[in-house]
């Protein structure tokens, strides 16, 4: 068994001052000098593209345009489609399945959109804005494959 006094004896094999006394060990390390030019300077890396990660992850939109062209709205007040109106369009979407009748869908769409009136907003603009919400599945893919700016009415 070792005691404090026995570790300080000269003949003790466990009395290595650098391993038993942590203060002394720290003092020795602090006396070492590091030359300022001894460390290699890391090369400065400049990136050609200075965009943020969020900007890099965004899908490119240049060259992509919607097939439907909505005419400019000259309303005095700010105009936006209400969520309830969009939900109404999505409640009976046209999927382009065998059982779906496109004429019935257009008839239903015209009936719903004819009841919507906004001051200084043409009904055709409302129909053009709402029509994509009435499509789903294969019908939506058809609309997305239409040439840009090809649907005006």
Short mmCIF file of N, CA and C in Angstrom, two decimals, residues 18 56 95 133 135 143:
data_model
loop_
_atom_site.label_atom_id
_atom_site.label_comp_id
_atom_site.label_asym_id
_atom_site.label_seq_id
_atom_site.Cartn_x
_atom_site.Cartn_y
_atom_site.Cartn_z
N UNK A 18 7.19 13.58 -13.69
CA UNK A 18 6.40 14.02 -14.83
C UNK A 18 5.07 13.29 -14.92
N UNK A 56 -28.83 26.97 -53.58
CA UNK A 56 -28.34 25.88 -54.43
C UNK A 56 -29.33 24.73 -54.50
N UNK A 95 -59.51 13.14 -62.77
CA UNK A 95 -58.29 12.34 -62.78
C UNK A 95 -57.95 11.80 -64.17
N UNK A 133 -56.31 23.48 -59.99
CA UNK A 133 -56.71 22.83 -58.74
C UNK A 133 -57.79 21.79 -58.95
N UNK A 135 -57.72 19.53 -61.28
CA UNK A 135 -57.13 18.36 -61.94
C UNK A 135 -56.25 17.59 -60.97
N UNK A 143 -51.65 18.58 -68.05
CA UNK A 143 -51.53 20.04 -67.99
C UNK A 143 -50.07 20.47 -67.86
#
